[in-house]
Tab-separated table of C-alpha atoms and ligand atoms in Angstrom:
chain	number	residue	atom	x	y	z
A	1	MET	CA	105.562	-95.309	119.017
A	2	ALA	CA	102.555	-98.360	119.843
A	3	PRO	CA	104.684	-101.224	121.292
A	4	CYS	CA	105.266	-103.986	118.682
A	5	ASP	CA	102.383	-106.079	118.901
A	6	GLU	CA	104.383	-109.173	116.880
A	7	SER	CA	103.113	-111.728	119.289
A	8	ALA	CA	99.632	-111.035	118.290
A	9	ARG	CA	100.667	-112.309	114.529
A	10	TYR	CA	103.374	-114.397	115.322
A	11	PRO	CA	101.430	-116.473	118.442
A	12	ASP	CA	104.811	-118.777	118.977
A	13	ARG	CA	106.853	-115.849	120.086
A	14	ALA	CA	107.650	-112.043	119.235
A	15	PRO	CA	110.767	-110.977	117.374
A	16	ARG	CA	114.422	-111.718	118.999
A	17	LEU	CA	116.763	-108.772	118.574
A	18	LEU	CA	120.666	-109.106	118.805
A	19	LEU	CA	121.961	-105.235	119.367
A	20	LEU	CA	125.693	-105.172	118.673
A	21	GLY	CA	126.310	-102.186	120.917
A	22	GLY	CA	129.343	-100.614	122.742
A	23	THR	CA	128.334	-97.185	121.645
A	24	SER	CA	126.392	-94.206	122.912
A	25	GLU	CA	123.689	-95.017	120.155
A	26	ALA	CA	123.291	-98.579	120.930
A	27	ARG	CA	122.560	-97.350	124.585
A	28	ALA	CA	119.932	-94.957	123.503
A	29	LEU	CA	118.436	-97.576	121.373
A	30	SER	CA	118.339	-100.036	124.162
A	31	GLU	CA	116.547	-97.519	126.468
A	32	ARG	CA	114.054	-96.994	123.737
A	33	LEU	CA	113.537	-100.901	122.995
A	34	ALA	CA	113.199	-101.311	126.694
A	35	ARG	CA	110.797	-98.519	126.719
A	36	GLU	CA	108.661	-98.560	123.633
A	37	THR	CA	108.439	-102.508	121.829
A	38	GLY	CA	107.653	-105.676	122.868
A	39	VAL	CA	110.990	-106.381	121.251
A	40	GLU	CA	112.965	-109.348	122.937
A	41	ALA	CA	116.377	-107.884	122.495
A	42	ILE	CA	120.237	-108.917	124.026
A	43	VAL	CA	122.324	-106.395	124.082
A	44	SER	CA	126.187	-107.498	123.708
A	45	LEU	CA	129.546	-105.858	124.765
A	46	ALA	CA	133.111	-106.627	124.039
A	47	GLY	CA	134.064	-106.373	127.633
A	48	ARG	CA	136.649	-103.518	126.706
A	49	THR	CA	135.538	-101.704	129.548
A	50	ARG	CA	135.591	-102.572	132.945
A	51	ALA	CA	132.788	-100.460	134.479
A	52	PRO	CA	130.258	-100.175	131.447
A	53	LEU	CA	127.288	-97.931	131.788
A	54	ALA	CA	124.066	-99.542	132.787
A	55	CYS	CA	121.828	-100.580	129.729
A	56	ALA	CA	118.402	-100.732	129.824
A	57	LEU	CA	118.159	-104.450	128.163
A	58	PRO	CA	119.331	-107.932	129.223
A	59	THR	CA	123.083	-108.147	128.478
A	60	ARG	CA	126.261	-110.358	127.332
A	61	ILE	CA	129.313	-109.260	127.464
A	62	GLY	CA	132.679	-111.106	125.532
A	63	GLY	CA	133.564	-111.828	122.312
A	64	PHE	CA	131.772	-114.467	120.702
A	65	GLY	CA	134.481	-116.450	118.855
A	66	GLY	CA	134.740	-115.155	115.760
A	67	VAL	CA	132.150	-115.751	112.701
A	68	GLU	CA	131.507	-119.296	113.843
A	69	GLY	CA	131.222	-118.523	117.537
A	70	LEU	CA	128.442	-115.970	116.258
A	71	ARG	CA	126.913	-118.022	114.032
A	72	ARG	CA	126.537	-120.726	116.784
A	73	TYR	CA	125.490	-118.097	119.234
A	74	LEU	CA	122.481	-116.789	117.112
A	75	VAL	CA	120.938	-120.263	116.518
A	76	GLU	CA	121.419	-121.320	119.975
A	77	SER	CA	119.688	-117.613	121.181
A	78	ARG	CA	116.904	-118.392	118.386
A	79	ILE	CA	117.903	-114.528	117.253
A	80	ASP	CA	115.967	-113.496	113.801
A	81	ARG	CA	117.710	-110.130	113.517
A	82	VAL	CA	120.675	-108.037	114.463
A	83	ILE	CA	121.362	-104.553	114.641
A	84	ASP	CA	125.089	-103.688	114.190
A	85	ALA	CA	125.552	-100.409	116.622
A	86	THR	CA	129.323	-100.761	117.183
A	87	HIS	CA	131.614	-97.966	116.839
A	88	PRO	CA	132.303	-97.096	112.830
A	89	PHE	CA	136.174	-98.503	113.934
A	90	ALA	CA	135.340	-101.495	115.522
A	91	GLU	CA	135.655	-103.507	111.716
A	92	ARG	CA	136.033	-107.018	112.993
A	93	ILE	CA	132.871	-107.147	114.731
A	94	SER	CA	130.942	-105.805	112.294
A	95	ALA	CA	132.653	-107.885	109.452
A	96	ASN	CA	131.794	-111.321	111.754
A	97	ALA	CA	128.170	-109.825	112.223
A	98	ARG	CA	127.639	-109.637	107.995
A	99	GLU	CA	129.044	-112.611	107.624
A	100	ALA	CA	127.115	-114.811	110.351
A	101	CYS	CA	123.968	-113.120	108.988
A	102	ALA	CA	124.377	-114.103	105.472
A	103	LEU	CA	125.494	-117.571	106.262
A	104	LEU	CA	122.051	-118.086	108.462
A	105	SER	CA	120.038	-115.613	106.011
A	106	LEU	CA	118.945	-113.261	108.905
A	107	PRO	CA	118.527	-109.478	108.471
A	108	LEU	CA	121.326	-107.400	109.426
A	109	ALA	CA	120.977	-103.752	109.555
A	110	VAL	CA	123.560	-101.251	110.388
A	111	LEU	CA	122.846	-98.257	112.854
A	112	ALA	CA	124.849	-95.359	110.986
A	113	ARG	CA	127.198	-92.584	112.422
A	114	GLU	CA	127.926	-89.303	109.964
A	115	PRO	CA	131.339	-88.602	110.372
A	116	TRP	CA	132.368	-85.597	110.614
A	117	ARG	CA	133.206	-83.028	107.830
A	118	PRO	CA	135.714	-80.419	107.812
A	119	GLU	CA	134.523	-76.978	108.037
A	120	SER	CA	135.769	-73.615	107.805
A	121	GLY	CA	138.436	-72.119	109.946
A	122	ASP	CA	139.404	-76.227	110.123
A	123	ARG	CA	143.408	-77.214	109.844
A	124	TRP	CA	142.631	-81.066	108.872
A	125	ILE	CA	145.315	-83.160	107.727
A	126	GLU	CA	143.245	-86.892	107.158
A	127	VAL	CA	145.360	-89.853	107.177
A	128	ALA	CA	144.403	-93.673	106.794
A	129	ASP	CA	145.596	-95.094	109.752
A	130	MET	CA	147.665	-94.779	113.344
A	131	ALA	CA	150.552	-94.943	111.278
A	132	GLY	CA	149.770	-92.208	109.368
A	133	ALA	CA	148.680	-90.412	112.187
A	134	VAL	CA	152.349	-90.959	113.675
A	135	ALA	CA	154.051	-89.834	110.233
A	136	ALA	CA	151.740	-86.527	109.861
A	137	LEU	CA	153.333	-85.034	113.521
A	138	GLY	CA	156.606	-84.819	111.653
A	139	ARG	CA	160.131	-84.861	113.441
A	140	SER	CA	159.865	-81.863	115.701
A	141	PRO	CA	158.614	-82.297	118.698
A	142	ARG	CA	155.202	-81.423	119.420
A	143	ARG	CA	152.798	-81.493	122.256
A	144	VAL	CA	149.495	-83.704	121.016
A	145	PHE	CA	146.272	-84.208	122.393
A	146	LEU	CA	145.710	-87.862	121.540
A	147	THR	CA	142.220	-88.898	121.690
A	148	VAL	CA	142.291	-92.064	119.707
A	149	GLY	CA	141.095	-94.334	121.761
A	150	ARG	CA	143.486	-96.707	124.533
A	151	LEU	CA	143.967	-99.463	122.058
A	152	SER	CA	145.362	-97.071	119.350
A	153	VAL	CA	148.032	-95.491	121.887
A	154	PRO	CA	151.148	-97.648	121.441
A	155	ALA	CA	151.202	-96.776	117.855
A	156	PHE	CA	152.746	-93.576	118.931
A	157	ARG	CA	155.490	-95.105	120.866
A	158	ALA	CA	157.249	-94.675	117.374
A	159	ALA	CA	157.526	-91.029	117.449
A	160	PRO	CA	158.720	-90.528	121.245
A	161	GLN	CA	159.986	-87.309	120.463
A	162	HIS	CA	156.635	-85.681	121.031
A	163	HIS	CA	154.799	-84.784	124.240
A	164	TYR	CA	151.340	-86.574	124.523
A	165	LEU	CA	148.234	-85.530	126.355
A	166	ILE	CA	146.348	-89.203	126.422
A	167	ARG	CA	142.692	-89.314	126.979
A	168	SER	CA	140.769	-92.585	127.456
A	169	ILE	CA	138.247	-93.844	129.510
A	170	GLU	CA	140.559	-96.735	131.154
A	171	PRO	CA	144.324	-96.810	131.431
A	172	PRO	CA	146.608	-98.238	128.469
A	173	PRO	CA	148.995	-100.292	130.157
A	174	PRO	CA	152.051	-98.761	131.453
A	175	GLU	CA	154.546	-100.444	128.598
A	176	GLU	CA	151.954	-99.462	125.881
A	177	LEU	CA	152.941	-95.676	126.518
A	178	PRO	CA	154.871	-93.331	125.161
A	179	PRO	CA	157.594	-92.103	127.136
A	180	SER	CA	156.621	-88.283	127.662
A	181	CYS	CA	153.060	-87.988	128.411
A	182	GLU	CA	150.454	-87.396	130.499
A	183	LEU	CA	147.284	-89.223	130.905
A	184	ILE	CA	143.703	-88.539	131.817
A	185	LEU	CA	140.943	-90.900	132.477
A	186	ALA	CA	137.446	-89.843	131.074
A	187	ARG	CA	134.397	-90.398	129.466
A	188	GLY	CA	132.704	-87.842	127.216
A	189	PRO	CA	130.882	-85.834	126.481
A	190	PHE	CA	132.889	-82.748	126.896
A	191	SER	CA	132.054	-79.395	126.264
A	192	ARG	CA	133.717	-77.161	123.425
A	193	ASP	CA	134.636	-74.439	126.385
A	194	ASP	CA	136.256	-77.254	128.314
A	195	GLU	CA	137.709	-78.606	125.527
A	196	MET	CA	139.444	-75.427	124.889
A	197	ARG	CA	140.743	-74.802	128.617
A	198	LEU	CA	142.205	-78.016	128.246
A	199	MET	CA	144.120	-77.616	125.099
A	200	ARG	CA	144.934	-74.154	126.403
A	201	GLU	CA	146.376	-75.293	129.845
A	202	LYS	CA	148.421	-77.852	128.031
A	203	THR	CA	149.527	-75.535	125.687
A	204	ILE	CA	148.652	-78.212	122.772
A	205	ASP	CA	149.852	-77.292	119.366
A	206	ALA	CA	147.909	-80.814	117.239
A	207	LEU	CA	145.051	-82.761	118.184
A	208	VAL	CA	144.388	-86.851	116.955
A	209	THR	CA	141.706	-88.387	116.822
A	210	LYS	CA	139.631	-90.327	114.396
A	211	ASN	CA	136.946	-89.802	112.508
A	212	SER	CA	133.909	-91.383	115.016
A	213	GLY	CA	131.345	-89.327	113.834
A	214	GLY	CA	128.017	-88.193	116.020
A	215	PRO	CA	127.743	-85.547	118.205
A	216	LEU	CA	129.387	-86.839	121.550
A	217	THR	CA	133.010	-86.153	121.226
A	218	TYR	CA	132.845	-83.248	118.575
A	219	ALA	CA	133.695	-80.513	120.851
A	220	LYS	CA	137.461	-81.083	120.391
A	221	ILE	CA	136.688	-80.065	116.936
A	222	GLU	CA	135.023	-77.497	117.552
A	223	ALA	CA	137.767	-76.401	120.079
A	224	ALA	CA	140.921	-77.193	117.827
A	225	ARG	CA	138.639	-75.160	115.288
A	226	ALA	CA	138.489	-72.211	117.548
A	227	LEU	CA	142.379	-72.321	118.299
A	228	SER	CA	143.164	-72.739	114.784
A	229	LEU	CA	145.011	-76.177	115.710
A	230	GLU	CA	146.238	-78.441	113.497
A	231	THR	CA	144.184	-82.121	113.914
A	232	ILE	CA	144.995	-85.244	112.533
A	233	VAL	CA	141.825	-87.079	111.625
A	234	VAL	CA	142.107	-90.794	110.971
A	235	LEU	CA	139.611	-91.695	108.440
A	236	PRO	CA	136.700	-94.576	109.405
A	237	PRO	CA	137.251	-97.547	107.394
A	238	SER	CA	134.566	-97.782	104.439
A	239	ALA	CA	130.973	-98.607	104.856
A	240	SER	CA	129.971	-101.666	103.893
A	241	SER	CA	126.640	-102.083	101.423
A	242	GLU	CA	123.971	-103.720	104.150
A	243	THR	CA	120.705	-101.857	105.432
A	244	SER	CA	121.960	-98.653	107.148
A	245	LEU	CA	119.820	-96.988	109.319
A	246	GLN	CA	119.788	-93.444	109.848
A	247	SER	CA	117.967	-92.670	112.894
A	248	LEU	CA	116.997	-94.507	116.171
A	249	GLN	CA	113.371	-94.541	114.788
A	250	ALA	CA	114.282	-96.244	111.656
A	251	ALA	CA	116.173	-98.874	113.846
A	252	LEU	CA	112.998	-99.254	116.440
A	253	ASP	CA	111.269	-99.944	112.855
A	254	PHE	CA	113.716	-102.279	112.105
A	255	ALA	CA	113.483	-103.975	115.137
A	256	CYS	CA	109.454	-104.463	115.161
A	257	ALA	CA	109.207	-105.396	111.728
A	258	LYS	CA	106.996	-108.264	110.821
A	259	ARG	CA	109.323	-111.539	110.503
A	260	PRO	CA	109.054	-112.992	107.135
A	261	ALA	CA	106.848	-116.065	106.466
B	1	NAP	P1	136.921	-105.074	117.123
B	1	NAP	O1	138.139	-104.818	116.286
B	1	NAP	O2	135.633	-104.979	115.409
B	1	NAP	O3	136.359	-106.251	117.358
B	1	NAP	C1	137.409	-107.244	118.325
B	1	NAP	C2	136.646	-108.922	118.713
B	1	NAP	O4	135.858	-108.106	119.395
B	1	NAP	C3	135.535	-109.075	118.273
B	1	NAP	O5	135.842	-109.936	116.766
B	1	NAP	C4	134.756	-109.855	118.613
B	1	NAP	O6	135.416	-110.962	119.292
B	1	NAP	C5	135.343	-109.122	120.038
B	1	NAP	N1	134.106	-107.839	119.837
B	1	NAP	C6	134.199	-106.252	119.349
B	1	NAP	N2	132.471	-106.108	119.632
B	1	NAP	C7	131.558	-106.925	120.107
B	1	NAP	C8	130.378	-106.653	120.820
B	1	NAP	N3	129.949	-105.505	120.605
B	1	NAP	N4	129.651	-108.048	121.390
B	1	NAP	C9	130.500	-109.356	121.553
B	1	NAP	N5	131.819	-109.173	121.416
B	1	NAP	C10	132.579	-107.789	120.320
B	1	NAP	O7	136.084	-104.049	117.922
B	1	NAP	P2	136.851	-102.807	118.451
B	1	NAP	O8	137.543	-101.583	118.288
B	1	NAP	O9	137.938	-103.539	119.694
B	1	NAP	O10	135.874	-102.191	119.751
B	1	NAP	C11	135.309	-103.008	120.648
B	1	NAP	C12	134.353	-102.619	121.084
B	1	NAP	O11	134.375	-100.984	121.836
B	1	NAP	C13	133.165	-102.303	119.972
B	1	NAP	O12	131.588	-103.204	120.339
B	1	NAP	C14	132.639	-101.052	119.436
B	1	NAP	O13	131.073	-100.679	119.615
B	1	NAP	C15	133.548	-100.392	120.992
B	1	NAP	N6	134.261	-99.195	120.877
B	1	NAP	C16	135.239	-99.562	119.795
B	1	NAP	C17	135.751	-97.683	119.419
B	1	NAP	C18	137.186	-97.621	118.596
B	1	NAP	O14	137.369	-96.973	118.298
B	1	NAP	N7	137.200	-99.030	117.822
B	1	NAP	C19	135.470	-96.845	120.099
B	1	NAP	C20	134.239	-96.845	120.963
B	1	NAP	C21	133.182	-97.627	121.400
B	1	NAP	P3	135.041	-112.425	118.854
B	1	NAP	O15	135.546	-112.455	117.316
B	1	NAP	O16	135.732	-113.384	119.674
B	1	NAP	O17	133.522	-112.689	118.548
């Protein structure tokens, strides 16, 4: 793609984008923005992981302070468009971005991720939230592979009869762990064969996952299917109505688009 040459049409300044990140898609987009366009862009991370992967664009880290903090940041940093490339389960920041952009009449687009769909051979139980996932595990003790993210682990203390194999990038605080558990610290992607090996070795009989969509963490779903394991899938929050970008190319086009007069 040719670099955007907004500066020729808008001599005052090039487009200035805020990219709300924390996902592999945001990282891929930031690499392409840096390599292929002249857009000035800033990536924003929540700061959940202590050692985030390196990013190709200038990065700010930490919350903005709600809608008002984000609105102020957008004005002070002279941002003229926002791409929300956060995780599908990161509901609060997406709602804040929607509200702050609406207040300032700024264009906002969401980099969409297709949720996973059950296929033949899958033994899915779909639930609305973590409490639903806990209930779906039932009363009898089971060996559960928990891949729901560090912040969702405490919900499973409500079902201490199960043994949990917990995988997360960083460890949850010890007081938030269920009593019987083993912790694996790892960052994807993982292969189907490795996932199958792990599930067999740990004699797992149920997988619990968010329906995060996308290819990066799908291998566990394939592995559970191959092993005919019950898979408890927490449904994503319902999609909102703002512009949805279906590909990195669409996101680049949005980032480079001519500013309204
Ligand atoms: P959340 O519940 O929607 O956000 C909670 C608060 O964290 C927001 O109100 C905001 O604080 C701050 N925040 C979130 N994302 C931010 C960003 N990109 N830049 C600056 N501040 C941000 O989000 P979450 O579920 O805790 O997820 C946090 C981050 O981890 C997201 O960026 C997301 O992409 C990534 N992530 C989440 C999941 C998941 O399963 N939820 C999985 C993988 C990655 P203020 O109100 O102070 O601005």
